[in-house]
Amino acid sequence: MTIRAQVLGAAAGGGLPQWNCGCTNCNLARQGAIPAQTQSSLAISADGQSWTVLNASPDIRQQLAQTAPLHPTALRSLPLRSVVLTNGDIDHVAGLLTLREVQPFDLFATAGIHDVLAQNPIFDALRGEVVPRLTIALDTEFSPVPGLTATLFAVPGKVPLYMEGDTVQTELMGEQTVGVEMIAGSTRIYYIPGCARLTDSLRSRLNGADAVFFDGTLWQDDEMIVAGVGQKTGKRMGHMSISGPEGSLAAFEGLDVGRKVFVHMNNTNPVLRPGSVEKAKAEAAGWTIAQDGMELML
Ligand code: MLT
Ligand code: MN
Ligand code: ZN
């Protein structure tokens, strides 16, 4: 059995270029000197016919338009069967509003994420009788498309930015930030676009995987501060960085993973520049930097 994985959007919230950003990468992308990237989403199929979309990005309209396997096959017949959410962040849920035209699909998420949606009545535009909201308990198998078994599992993270109170726990383990394990036959892959730390139990879970699509938000923790675009570190945003002793390159060392792919890159991340030293370093460590439209057969 093969799993087809299609990167719909490789960038983090804001995309590349981000509407209000004049950083080096955003300017290069506007000039067409480096490829622009849409916001965080991955499409998965086990049979090539029916697809699930992991996270509904604000760019989903454009993403669906440029992804032939997801085009309508008849007047109102669509290969999209379901959407799975890994958290309630705007870059992962705002696209649900685009999918509102009385088109049936299943919406899978933890109870915690469904609660966040329920607190925002704008999502009632997706009518329950057309788009059932299916609650998936952590570490419990479900099938988002025929031929594929999936499991949601807690990874260290935080509540969505717009739900933050006065104090924020950035390595919360629970229903607010999850990874997705997907199995078809003997193929096992993971999608983890947000992760504050690679814990020992997470490391052992990922070992032996055919592919891991992993949080590549920042190259270094203080990257946004150094670039002058914000005050937040990666840690404060609930994202571990790629480089450094606590980074993902180091954390994945010694793990047996077939394909290691960074997704959800922030627009400041130097790995988004073809030819950058940082991209070369990540590739030398066995990683691929995802790009919009990239497809893997696993
Ligand atoms: C994140 O990944 O940290 C969030 O998407 C940030 C945001 O909500 O803009
Ligand atoms: Mn995000
Ligand atoms: Zn920028």
PDB file of N, CA, C and O and ligand atoms in Angstrom, residues 12-13 89 91-92 239 264, ligand 2:
ATOM      1  N   ALA A  12       4.432  28.653   7.378  1.00  0.00           N
ATOM      2  CA  ALA A  12       3.694  28.852   8.626  1.00  0.00           C
ATOM      3  C   ALA A  12       2.655  29.958   8.425  1.00  0.00           C
ATOM      4  O   ALA A  12       2.503  30.494   7.317  1.00  0.00           O
ATOM      5  N   GLY A  13       1.962  30.303   9.508  1.00  0.00           N
ATOM      6  CA  GLY A  13       0.964  31.361   9.471  1.00  0.00           C
ATOM      7  C   GLY A  13       1.533  32.629   8.835  1.00  0.00           C
ATOM      8  O   GLY A  13       2.632  33.044   9.160  1.00  0.00           O
ATOM      9  N   ASP A  89      -5.082  26.857  15.643  1.00  0.00           N
ATOM     10  CA  ASP A  89      -4.474  28.099  15.156  1.00  0.00           C
ATOM     11  C   ASP A  89      -5.153  28.581  13.875  1.00  0.00           C
ATOM     12  O   ASP A  89      -5.634  27.782  13.074  1.00  0.00           O
ATOM     13  N   ASP A  91      -3.992  29.682  11.137  1.00  0.00           N
ATOM     14  CA  ASP A  91      -3.455  29.145   9.879  1.00  0.00           C
ATOM     15  C   ASP A  91      -3.925  27.714   9.611  1.00  0.00           C
ATOM     16  O   ASP A  91      -3.753  27.208   8.501  1.00  0.00           O
ATOM     17  N   HIS A  92      -4.523  27.056  10.615  1.00  0.00           N
ATOM     18  CA  HIS A  92      -4.971  25.675  10.432  1.00  0.00           C
ATOM     19  C   HIS A  92      -6.487  25.510  10.389  1.00  0.00           C
ATOM     20  O   HIS A  92      -6.979  24.429  10.073  1.00  0.00           O
ATOM     21  N   HIS A 239       7.126  26.437  19.373  1.00  0.00           N
ATOM     22  CA  HIS A 239       7.822  25.748  18.286  1.00  0.00           C
ATOM     23  C   HIS A 239       9.291  25.537  18.643  1.00  0.00           C
ATOM     24  O   HIS A 239       9.982  26.484  19.019  1.00  0.00           O
ATOM     25  N   HIS A 264       5.714  23.972   7.583  1.00  0.00           N
ATOM     26  CA  HIS A 264       5.313  25.084   8.459  1.00  0.00           C
ATOM     27  C   HIS A 264       6.495  26.030   8.731  1.00  0.00           C
ATOM     28  O   HIS A 264       6.785  26.402   9.857  1.00  0.00           O
TER      29      HIS A 264
HETATM   30 MN    MN B   2       1.042  28.016  12.646  1.00  0.00          MN
END
